[in-house]
mmCIF file of C-alpha atoms and ligand atoms in Angstrom:
data_model
loop_
_atom_site.group_PDB
_atom_site.id
_atom_site.type_symbol
_atom_site.label_atom_id
_atom_site.label_comp_id
_atom_site.label_asym_id
_atom_site.label_seq_id
_atom_site.Cartn_x
_atom_site.Cartn_y
_atom_site.Cartn_z
ATOM 1 C CA MET O 1 0.490 -5.958 -26.340
ATOM 2 C CA ARG O 2 0.048 -3.479 -23.480
ATOM 3 C CA LYS O 3 3.204 -2.591 -21.552
ATOM 4 C CA ILE O 4 2.691 -2.022 -17.833
ATOM 5 C CA LEU O 5 5.426 -0.783 -15.512
ATOM 6 C CA ILE O 6 5.017 -1.331 -11.769
ATOM 7 C CA LEU O 7 7.297 0.658 -9.460
ATOM 8 C CA GLY O 8 7.669 -0.901 -6.016
ATOM 9 C CA ALA O 9 7.270 -4.353 -7.556
ATOM 10 C CA SER O 10 8.385 -6.445 -4.595
ATOM 11 C CA GLY O 11 6.026 -4.789 -2.112
ATOM 12 C CA GLN O 12 2.609 -5.998 -1.010
ATOM 13 C CA LEU O 13 0.563 -3.992 -3.506
ATOM 14 C CA GLY O 14 3.104 -3.937 -6.354
ATOM 15 C CA SER O 15 3.424 -7.723 -6.356
ATOM 16 C CA GLU O 16 -0.348 -8.146 -6.154
ATOM 17 C CA LEU O 17 -0.786 -5.911 -9.206
ATOM 18 C CA ILE O 18 1.847 -7.890 -11.132
ATOM 19 C CA ASP O 19 -0.018 -11.149 -10.438
ATOM 20 C CA LYS O 20 -3.301 -9.656 -11.565
ATOM 21 C CA TYR O 21 -1.948 -8.001 -14.739
ATOM 22 C CA LEU O 22 -0.170 -11.187 -15.811
ATOM 23 C CA VAL O 23 -3.483 -13.047 -15.930
ATOM 24 C CA ASP O 24 -4.299 -11.166 -19.151
ATOM 25 C CA PRO O 25 -2.166 -12.611 -22.012
ATOM 26 C CA ASN O 26 -2.200 -9.207 -23.720
ATOM 27 C CA ASN O 27 -0.119 -7.617 -20.960
ATOM 28 C CA ILE O 28 3.672 -7.452 -20.671
ATOM 29 C CA VAL O 29 4.645 -6.457 -17.143
ATOM 30 C CA TYR O 30 7.851 -4.699 -16.057
ATOM 31 C CA GLY O 31 8.485 -4.739 -12.324
ATOM 32 C CA MET O 32 11.090 -2.284 -11.038
ATOM 33 C CA VAL O 33 12.982 -3.227 -7.882
ATOM 34 C CA ARG O 34 15.868 -1.632 -6.017
ATOM 35 C CA ARG O 35 19.140 -3.463 -5.744
ATOM 36 C CA SER O 36 19.720 -4.758 -2.242
ATOM 37 C CA ALA O 37 22.431 -6.890 -0.697
ATOM 38 C CA THR O 38 20.060 -9.687 0.232
ATOM 39 C CA GLY O 39 17.425 -9.261 -2.494
ATOM 40 C CA ASN O 40 13.822 -9.617 -1.458
ATOM 41 C CA PHE O 41 11.946 -11.401 -4.180
ATOM 42 C CA ASN O 42 9.601 -13.502 -2.022
ATOM 43 C CA ASN O 43 6.488 -11.843 -3.412
ATOM 44 C CA ILE O 44 7.464 -11.965 -7.096
ATOM 45 C CA GLN O 45 9.782 -14.912 -7.691
ATOM 46 C CA HIS O 46 6.878 -17.168 -8.724
ATOM 47 C CA ASN O 47 6.650 -14.998 -11.874
ATOM 48 C CA PHE O 48 10.319 -15.214 -12.870
ATOM 49 C CA LYS O 49 9.682 -17.944 -15.443
ATOM 50 C CA ASN O 50 6.814 -16.057 -17.061
ATOM 51 C CA ASP O 51 7.959 -14.691 -20.464
ATOM 52 C CA ARG O 52 5.663 -11.709 -20.067
ATOM 53 C CA PHE O 53 7.288 -10.635 -16.794
ATOM 54 C CA ASN O 54 10.459 -8.538 -16.798
ATOM 55 C CA LEU O 55 12.302 -7.727 -13.611
ATOM 56 C CA VAL O 56 14.106 -4.416 -14.037
ATOM 57 C CA ARG O 57 16.607 -2.781 -11.703
ATOM 58 C CA GLY O 58 16.055 0.823 -10.826
ATOM 59 C CA ASP O 59 15.399 3.264 -8.053
ATOM 60 C CA ILE O 60 12.828 6.014 -7.883
ATOM 61 C CA THR O 61 15.466 8.312 -6.370
ATOM 62 C CA ASP O 62 17.824 7.710 -9.301
ATOM 63 C CA PRO O 63 16.760 9.734 -12.364
ATOM 64 C CA THR O 64 19.248 7.918 -14.607
ATOM 65 C CA SER O 65 17.618 4.547 -14.079
ATOM 66 C CA LEU O 66 14.131 6.018 -14.491
ATOM 67 C CA ASN O 67 15.058 7.905 -17.652
ATOM 68 C CA ASN O 68 16.722 4.889 -19.272
ATOM 69 C CA LEU O 69 13.812 2.644 -18.365
ATOM 70 C CA LEU O 70 11.143 4.965 -19.702
ATOM 71 C CA LYS O 71 13.097 5.723 -22.895
ATOM 72 C CA GLU O 72 13.496 2.025 -23.576
ATOM 73 C CA VAL O 73 10.138 0.600 -22.484
ATOM 74 C CA GLN O 74 7.717 3.445 -23.352
ATOM 75 C CA PRO O 75 5.080 1.920 -21.047
ATOM 76 C CA ASP O 76 1.388 2.341 -21.781
ATOM 77 C CA LEU O 77 0.651 2.369 -18.063
ATOM 78 C CA ILE O 78 2.834 3.102 -15.023
ATOM 79 C CA ILE O 79 1.644 2.381 -11.498
ATOM 80 C CA ASN O 80 3.760 3.902 -8.765
ATOM 81 C CA THR O 81 3.561 1.960 -5.515
ATOM 82 C CA ALA O 82 7.203 2.697 -4.581
ATOM 83 C CA ALA O 83 7.607 4.490 -1.261
ATOM 84 C CA GLN O 84 9.111 4.397 2.193
ATOM 85 C CA SER O 85 5.613 3.576 3.399
ATOM 86 C CA HIS O 86 6.013 3.043 7.137
ATOM 87 C CA VAL O 87 4.591 5.975 9.087
ATOM 88 C CA HIS O 88 6.559 5.394 12.313
ATOM 89 C CA VAL O 89 9.830 4.945 10.391
ATOM 90 C CA SER O 90 9.146 8.268 8.663
ATOM 91 C CA PHE O 91 9.605 10.024 12.033
ATOM 92 C CA GLU O 92 12.971 8.295 12.472
ATOM 93 C CA GLN O 93 14.089 8.850 8.860
ATOM 94 C CA PRO O 94 12.208 11.936 7.674
ATOM 95 C CA ILE O 95 14.803 12.953 5.096
ATOM 96 C CA LEU O 96 15.055 9.535 3.483
ATOM 97 C CA THR O 97 11.238 9.294 3.480
ATOM 98 C CA SER O 98 10.927 12.696 1.814
ATOM 99 C CA LYS O 99 13.454 11.716 -0.854
ATOM 100 C CA VAL O 100 11.851 8.383 -1.689
ATOM 101 C CA THR O 101 8.155 9.040 -1.106
ATOM 102 C CA GLY O 102 8.070 12.694 -2.177
ATOM 103 C CA LEU O 103 10.968 13.758 -4.389
ATOM 104 C CA GLY O 104 11.115 10.345 -6.087
ATOM 105 C CA VAL O 105 7.700 11.036 -7.604
ATOM 106 C CA LEU O 106 8.965 14.325 -9.042
ATOM 107 C CA TYR O 107 11.852 12.453 -10.698
ATOM 108 C CA LEU O 108 9.291 10.064 -12.139
ATOM 109 C CA LEU O 109 7.078 12.889 -13.407
ATOM 110 C CA GLU O 110 10.053 14.610 -15.054
ATOM 111 C CA SER O 111 11.057 11.351 -16.656
ATOM 112 C CA ILE O 112 7.539 10.820 -18.006
ATOM 113 C CA ARG O 113 7.356 14.414 -19.277
ATOM 114 C CA GLN O 114 10.673 14.205 -21.088
ATOM 115 C CA PHE O 115 10.805 10.620 -22.328
ATOM 116 C CA SER O 116 7.361 9.003 -22.328
ATOM 117 C CA PRO O 117 4.637 11.676 -22.217
ATOM 118 C CA GLN O 118 1.994 9.344 -23.684
ATOM 119 C CA SER O 119 2.229 7.001 -20.645
ATOM 120 C CA ARG O 120 -0.682 6.895 -18.231
ATOM 121 C CA LEU O 121 0.365 7.153 -14.561
ATOM 122 C CA VAL O 122 -1.559 5.994 -11.505
ATOM 123 C CA GLN O 123 0.086 7.359 -8.369
ATOM 124 C CA LEU O 124 -0.575 5.678 -5.020
ATOM 125 C CA SER O 125 -1.715 8.393 -2.674
ATOM 126 C CA THR O 126 -2.883 7.592 0.830
ATOM 127 C CA SER O 127 -5.567 8.230 3.410
ATOM 128 C CA GLU O 128 -2.689 9.543 5.591
ATOM 129 C CA LEU O 129 -3.078 12.773 3.552
ATOM 130 C CA TRP O 130 -6.225 13.530 5.561
ATOM 131 C CA GLY O 131 -4.568 13.361 8.947
ATOM 132 C CA ASN O 132 -7.219 14.216 11.523
ATOM 133 C CA SER O 133 -9.758 15.762 9.163
ATOM 134 C CA LYS O 134 -13.201 14.555 10.185
ATOM 135 C CA ALA O 135 -14.268 11.047 9.103
ATOM 136 C CA PRO O 136 -15.623 9.838 6.724
ATOM 137 C CA GLN O 137 -13.153 11.303 4.252
ATOM 138 C CA ASN O 138 -13.521 11.628 0.474
ATOM 139 C CA GLU O 139 -11.931 13.366 -2.543
ATOM 140 C CA LYS O 140 -13.013 16.773 -1.224
ATOM 141 C CA THR O 141 -11.784 16.369 2.357
ATOM 142 C CA GLN O 142 -9.064 18.773 3.449
ATOM 143 C CA PHE O 143 -5.532 17.363 3.590
ATOM 144 C CA ALA O 144 -3.732 17.798 6.916
ATOM 145 C CA PRO O 145 -0.968 15.144 7.151
ATOM 146 C CA GLU O 146 0.383 14.194 10.579
ATOM 147 C CA SER O 147 3.695 12.540 9.684
ATOM 148 C CA PRO O 148 6.750 13.090 7.472
ATOM 149 C CA TYR O 149 5.369 10.222 5.370
ATOM 150 C CA GLY O 150 2.032 12.005 4.960
ATOM 151 C CA VAL O 151 3.715 15.297 4.073
ATOM 152 C CA ALA O 152 5.944 13.567 1.491
ATOM 153 C CA LYS O 153 2.896 11.853 -0.015
ATOM 154 C CA LEU O 154 1.103 15.187 -0.174
ATOM 155 C CA PHE O 155 4.035 16.713 -2.096
ATOM 156 C CA ALA O 156 3.826 13.789 -4.531
ATOM 157 C CA HIS O 157 0.047 14.081 -4.833
ATOM 158 C CA GLU O 158 0.128 17.805 -5.564
ATOM 159 C CA MET O 159 3.006 17.414 -8.039
ATOM 160 C CA CYS O 160 0.985 14.816 -9.935
ATOM 161 C CA LYS O 161 -1.941 17.230 -10.174
ATOM 162 C CA LEU O 162 0.362 20.073 -11.229
ATOM 163 C CA TYR O 163 2.084 18.030 -13.943
ATOM 164 C CA ARG O 164 -1.271 16.811 -15.241
ATOM 165 C CA LYS O 165 -2.531 20.369 -15.522
ATOM 166 C CA SER O 166 0.673 22.031 -16.740
ATOM 167 C CA TYR O 167 1.814 19.427 -19.273
ATOM 168 C CA ASN O 168 -1.479 17.692 -20.068
ATOM 169 C CA LEU O 169 -0.132 14.392 -18.756
ATOM 170 C CA ASN O 170 -2.437 11.410 -18.277
ATOM 171 C CA ILE O 171 -2.343 11.047 -14.483
ATOM 172 C CA SER O 172 -4.711 9.816 -11.786
ATOM 173 C CA CYS O 173 -4.106 9.474 -8.057
ATOM 174 C CA ALA O 174 -5.639 6.644 -6.031
ATOM 175 C CA ILE O 175 -6.150 7.774 -2.432
ATOM 176 C CA CYS O 176 -6.095 4.426 -0.652
ATOM 177 C CA GLY O 177 -6.921 3.409 2.881
ATOM 178 C CA ASN O 178 -4.991 0.706 4.755
ATOM 179 C CA MET O 179 -4.716 -2.467 2.733
ATOM 180 C CA GLU O 180 -4.047 -5.836 4.287
ATOM 181 C CA GLY O 181 -3.313 -9.374 3.134
ATOM 182 C CA PRO O 182 -0.849 -12.248 3.479
ATOM 183 C CA ARG O 183 2.037 -10.220 1.995
ATOM 184 C CA ARG O 184 1.681 -7.336 4.458
ATOM 185 C CA GLY O 185 5.067 -6.491 6.019
ATOM 186 C CA ARG O 186 5.411 -7.672 9.621
ATOM 187 C CA GLU O 187 6.287 -4.170 10.845
ATOM 188 C CA PHE O 188 2.696 -3.029 10.173
ATOM 189 C CA VAL O 189 0.271 -3.503 13.040
ATOM 190 C CA THR O 190 -2.054 -6.059 11.433
ATOM 191 C CA GLN O 191 0.663 -8.555 10.475
ATOM 192 C CA LYS O 192 2.407 -7.986 13.807
ATOM 193 C CA ILE O 193 -0.828 -8.879 15.633
ATOM 194 C CA VAL O 194 -1.547 -11.912 13.434
ATOM 195 C CA GLU O 195 1.958 -13.374 13.771
ATOM 196 C CA SER O 196 2.022 -12.731 17.513
ATOM 197 C CA ALA O 197 -1.374 -14.386 18.051
ATOM 198 C CA ILE O 198 -0.041 -17.484 16.291
ATOM 199 C CA LYS O 199 3.206 -17.535 18.285
ATOM 200 C CA ILE O 200 1.307 -17.081 21.555
ATOM 201 C CA HIS O 201 -1.077 -19.881 20.549
ATOM 202 C CA LEU O 202 1.913 -22.147 19.820
ATOM 203 C CA GLY O 203 3.592 -21.225 23.110
ATOM 204 C CA LYS O 204 6.511 -19.494 21.360
ATOM 205 C CA GLN O 205 5.752 -15.963 22.618
ATOM 206 C CA ASP O 206 4.370 -14.644 25.908
ATOM 207 C CA ASN O 207 2.875 -11.277 25.080
ATOM 208 C CA LEU O 208 2.379 -8.625 22.409
ATOM 209 C CA LYS O 209 3.697 -5.090 22.840
ATOM 210 C CA LEU O 210 1.752 -2.422 20.976
ATOM 211 C CA GLY O 211 1.543 1.378 20.940
ATOM 212 C CA ASN O 212 -1.769 3.188 20.592
ATOM 213 C CA ILE O 213 -4.587 0.642 20.214
ATOM 214 C CA THR O 214 -7.491 3.108 20.254
ATOM 215 C CA THR O 215 -6.762 4.572 16.814
ATOM 216 C CA LYS O 216 -9.182 3.592 14.048
ATOM 217 C CA ARG O 217 -8.324 2.430 10.554
ATOM 218 C CA ASP O 218 -10.249 1.617 7.397
ATOM 219 C CA TRP O 219 -8.838 -1.817 6.565
ATOM 220 C CA SER O 220 -9.499 -3.244 3.098
ATOM 221 C CA SER O 221 -8.326 -6.397 1.410
ATOM 222 C CA VAL O 222 -5.249 -5.645 -0.728
ATOM 223 C CA HIS O 223 -6.769 -7.844 -3.455
ATOM 224 C CA GLU O 224 -9.805 -5.586 -3.674
ATOM 225 C CA ILE O 225 -7.766 -2.361 -3.571
ATOM 226 C CA ALA O 226 -5.661 -3.767 -6.441
ATOM 227 C CA ASP O 227 -8.886 -4.420 -8.397
ATOM 228 C CA GLY O 228 -9.853 -0.775 -7.890
ATOM 229 C CA ILE O 229 -6.481 0.496 -9.055
ATOM 230 C CA ILE O 230 -6.673 -1.692 -12.161
ATOM 231 C CA LYS O 231 -10.107 -0.266 -12.942
ATOM 232 C CA LEU O 232 -8.737 3.247 -12.512
ATOM 233 C CA GLY O 233 -5.726 2.464 -14.735
ATOM 234 C CA ASN O 234 -8.049 1.124 -17.436
ATOM 235 C CA SER O 235 -10.306 4.157 -17.322
ATOM 236 C CA ASP O 236 -9.909 7.526 -19.040
ATOM 237 C CA TYR O 237 -10.383 9.521 -15.834
ATOM 238 C CA ARG O 238 -7.644 12.041 -15.076
ATOM 239 C CA GLU O 239 -8.846 12.607 -11.538
ATOM 240 C CA GLU O 240 -8.460 11.509 -7.935
ATOM 241 C CA PHE O 241 -10.354 8.504 -6.581
ATOM 242 C CA VAL O 242 -10.703 7.252 -2.993
ATOM 243 C CA PHE O 243 -10.526 3.506 -2.322
ATOM 244 C CA GLY O 244 -11.468 2.022 1.036
ATOM 245 C CA SER O 245 -13.954 -0.288 2.722
ATOM 246 C CA GLY O 246 -16.049 2.428 4.368
ATOM 247 C CA ARG O 247 -15.606 0.638 7.733
ATOM 248 C CA THR O 248 -13.534 1.859 10.613
ATOM 249 C CA ASN O 249 -12.252 -0.263 13.516
ATOM 250 C CA THR O 250 -9.801 0.176 16.357
ATOM 251 C CA ILE O 251 -6.493 -1.662 16.524
ATOM 252 C CA GLU O 252 -7.925 -3.334 19.621
ATOM 253 C CA GLU O 253 -10.816 -4.743 17.570
ATOM 254 C CA PHE O 254 -8.377 -6.172 15.002
ATOM 255 C CA ALA O 255 -6.471 -7.838 17.857
ATOM 256 C CA ARG O 256 -9.702 -9.252 19.301
ATOM 257 C CA LEU O 257 -10.585 -10.831 15.926
ATOM 258 C CA ALA O 258 -7.086 -12.292 15.392
ATOM 259 C CA PHE O 259 -6.814 -13.760 18.911
ATOM 260 C CA ASN O 260 -10.395 -15.084 18.669
ATOM 261 C CA VAL O 261 -9.301 -17.410 15.849
ATOM 262 C CA PHE O 262 -7.342 -19.312 18.532
ATOM 263 C CA ASN O 263 -9.942 -18.841 21.281
ATOM 264 C CA LEU O 264 -7.524 -16.536 23.101
ATOM 265 C CA ASP O 265 -8.519 -13.397 25.017
ATOM 266 C CA TYR O 266 -6.318 -10.641 23.555
ATOM 267 C CA GLN O 267 -6.619 -8.627 26.788
ATOM 268 C CA GLU O 268 -4.480 -11.183 28.616
ATOM 269 C CA TYR O 269 -1.565 -10.722 26.223
ATOM 270 C CA ILE O 270 -1.409 -7.117 25.030
ATOM 271 C CA GLN O 271 0.982 -4.741 26.790
ATOM 272 C CA ILE O 272 1.109 -1.057 25.930
ATOM 273 C CA ASP O 273 4.648 0.097 25.184
ATOM 274 C CA ASP O 274 5.489 3.747 24.447
ATOM 275 C CA GLU O 275 8.220 2.617 22.051
ATOM 276 C CA PHE O 276 5.508 1.902 19.473
ATOM 277 C CA LYS O 277 3.675 5.203 19.928
ATOM 278 C CA ARG O 278 4.188 7.985 17.368
ATOM 279 C CA PRO O 279 5.071 11.632 18.034
ATOM 280 C CA SER O 280 1.898 12.579 16.189
ATOM 281 C CA GLU O 281 -1.044 10.299 15.374
ATOM 282 C CA VAL O 282 -3.954 9.959 12.953
ATOM 283 C CA TYR O 283 -6.954 8.918 15.027
ATOM 284 C CA GLU O 284 -9.758 7.938 12.680
ATOM 285 C CA LEU O 285 -9.711 6.996 9.004
ATOM 286 C CA LYS O 286 -12.883 5.946 7.219
ATOM 287 C CA ALA O 287 -12.921 6.177 3.445
ATOM 288 C CA ASP O 288 -15.950 7.392 1.562
ATOM 289 C CA SER O 289 -15.340 5.747 -1.810
ATOM 290 C CA ARG O 290 -18.736 6.408 -3.370
ATOM 291 C CA LYS O 291 -17.072 8.017 -6.402
ATOM 292 C CA ALA O 292 -15.056 4.862 -7.209
ATOM 293 C CA ARG O 293 -18.092 2.682 -6.591
ATOM 294 C CA LYS O 294 -20.232 4.772 -8.919
ATOM 295 C CA LEU O 295 -17.866 5.740 -11.739
ATOM 296 C CA LEU O 296 -15.556 2.704 -11.749
ATOM 297 C CA ASN O 297 -18.144 0.156 -10.604
ATOM 298 C CA TRP O 298 -15.730 -0.925 -7.857
ATOM 299 C CA ARG O 299 -17.362 -3.307 -5.379
ATOM 300 C CA PRO O 300 -15.270 -4.401 -2.386
ATOM 301 C CA THR O 301 -17.031 -7.137 -0.399
ATOM 302 C CA LYS O 302 -14.534 -8.680 2.052
ATOM 303 C CA THR O 303 -15.410 -8.356 5.742
ATOM 304 C CA LEU O 304 -12.725 -7.538 8.297
ATOM 305 C CA LYS O 305 -13.162 -11.017 9.765
ATOM 306 C CA GLU O 306 -12.427 -12.563 6.347
ATOM 307 C CA ILE O 307 -9.334 -10.389 5.929
ATOM 308 C CA VAL O 308 -8.062 -11.448 9.362
ATOM 309 C CA GLN O 309 -8.742 -15.123 8.624
ATOM 310 C CA GLU O 310 -6.856 -14.979 5.294
ATOM 311 C CA MET O 311 -3.861 -13.382 7.013
ATOM 312 C CA VAL O 312 -3.953 -15.951 9.832
ATOM 313 C CA ASP O 313 -4.133 -18.898 7.405
ATOM 314 C CA ALA O 314 -1.184 -17.585 5.362
ATOM 315 C CA ALA O 315 0.896 -16.782 8.454
ATOM 316 C CA LEU O 316 0.212 -20.251 9.879
ATOM 317 C CA ASP O 317 1.516 -21.783 6.632
ATOM 318 C CA ARG O 318 4.660 -19.656 6.858
ATOM 319 C CA GLU O 319 5.152 -20.556 10.523
ATOM 320 C CA PHE O 320 5.079 -24.275 9.785
ATOM 321 C CA VAL O 321 7.263 -23.953 6.675
ATOM 322 C CA ASN O 322 9.831 -22.028 8.755
ATOM 323 C CA ASP O 323 9.729 -24.761 11.389
ATOM 324 C CA LYS O 324 10.829 -27.461 8.953
HETATM 325 O O1 LIG H 401 -0.205 -0.614 10.573
HETATM 326 P P1 LIG H 401 0.278 0.775 10.718
HETATM 327 O O2 LIG H 401 1.732 0.979 10.843
HETATM 328 O O3 LIG H 401 -0.338 1.563 9.487
HETATM 329 P P2 LIG H 401 -0.629 3.127 9.222
HETATM 330 O O4 LIG H 401 0.224 3.978 10.055
HETATM 331 O O5 LIG H 401 -2.095 3.329 9.324
HETATM 332 O O6 LIG H 401 -0.154 3.286 7.712
HETATM 333 C C1 LIG H 401 -0.524 2.356 6.709
HETATM 334 O O7 LIG H 401 -1.709 2.789 6.060
HETATM 335 C C2 LIG H 401 -1.587 4.025 5.330
HETATM 336 C C3 LIG H 401 -2.944 4.326 4.713
HETATM 337 O O8 LIG H 401 -3.818 4.822 5.687
HETATM 338 C C4 LIG H 401 -0.503 3.886 4.287
HETATM 339 F F1 LIG H 401 -0.364 5.039 3.590
HETATM 340 C C5 LIG H 401 0.815 3.522 4.958
HETATM 341 O O9 LIG H 401 1.805 3.350 3.975
HETATM 342 C C6 LIG H 401 0.635 2.228 5.730
HETATM 343 O O10 LIG H 401 0.365 1.187 4.825
HETATM 344 O O11 LIG H 401 -0.420 1.459 11.997
HETATM 345 C C7 LIG H 401 -1.810 1.485 12.168
HETATM 346 C C8 LIG H 401 -2.138 2.048 13.541
HETATM 347 C C9 LIG H 401 -1.459 3.362 13.900
HETATM 348 O O12 LIG H 401 -2.384 4.212 14.540
HETATM 349 C C10 LIG H 401 -0.365 2.982 14.890
HETATM 350 O O13 LIG H 401 -0.021 3.993 15.813
HETATM 351 O O14 LIG H 401 -1.695 1.114 14.525
HETATM 352 C C11 LIG H 401 -1.052 1.814 15.582
HETATM 353 N N1 LIG H 401 -0.125 0.912 16.261
HETATM 354 C C12 LIG H 401 -0.216 0.526 17.568
HETATM 355 N N2 LIG H 401 0.791 -0.295 17.891
HETATM 356 C C13 LIG H 401 0.959 0.311 15.741
HETATM 357 C C14 LIG H 401 1.539 -0.448 16.765
HETATM 358 N N3 LIG H 401 1.480 0.363 14.484
HETATM 359 C C15 LIG H 401 2.591 -0.393 14.241
HETATM 360 N N4 LIG H 401 3.105 -0.374 12.982
HETATM 361 N N5 LIG H 401 3.204 -1.144 15.222
HETATM 362 C C16 LIG H 401 2.714 -1.203 16.515
HETATM 363 O O15 LIG H 401 3.264 -1.894 17.364
#
């Protein structure tokens, strides 16, 4: 049996990876989650009765829990999706973000080095590393992060490379563009737009307040990004790989598509509010993932319209369930 440890198990990507790994009967999956007063198991509780799924308590900022976990489990593969991943929040909580998103990865690397050096690690890096370097961006593009989140991720990224080189550890970093799907948190712009379009359509909301809607993002389906990460985890490459759709669209275009589902004109409802603008912004992300396509045979196919429709359908289901 192959033992796979997912850090950040209750998040959008972590939970998606758990679902996909559990399909293979040869995998045992350990999902690490932080203790919280309310518990947030919505994305993973459907796996609780699966004998091959183990929910483990731990925190990437707590070396004791990491050390004990790695000593005991000795995972074959570790995928680190744990992070304070909200860019705007990282300006409000830069120290917390640096601890979780940056320093946490160093704790993990130390734990691997000392207690489970045979484990393969795939670290989730981000297209935020590029900041405003010219699009399209690939593995060779200069890093120039524009947020405390981006800087913390860059620290993590470089530490992974350093530990791989210095201690011959089996590490790859997946530099991923924006990934979207039904489990996307509602504080990210895509889910906020989708849920607002539905509420406006149902007469429960009057308008949608957004920050900068001219920025451009490379939005992929989270299902397809997860497929890419699984391919990378299964491979022998100890290198960096970029994953993204290769498209770039403005926030305004995403809003147009989401409101179109309900035959609404987004322009009538969107209000620009400085509260949602960031002190520093990344203007255009467009991933050049030719390396992953060629070496890992990764083939994303979902259109942006399909991604929007999937999110709308899932959010509509939630809306009506909540109504009951
Ligand atoms: O949805 P966002 O918050 O995602 P962002 O900042 O691109 O970060 C996401 O993708 C990264 C990969 O590129 C990940 F590393 C990161 O963890 C996260 O998943 O914002 C997208 C854009 C930004 O330009 C933002 O300024 O939308 C703009 N925006 C405009 N109004 C808004 C809003 N963003 C949010 N969250 N909320 C708004 O009201």
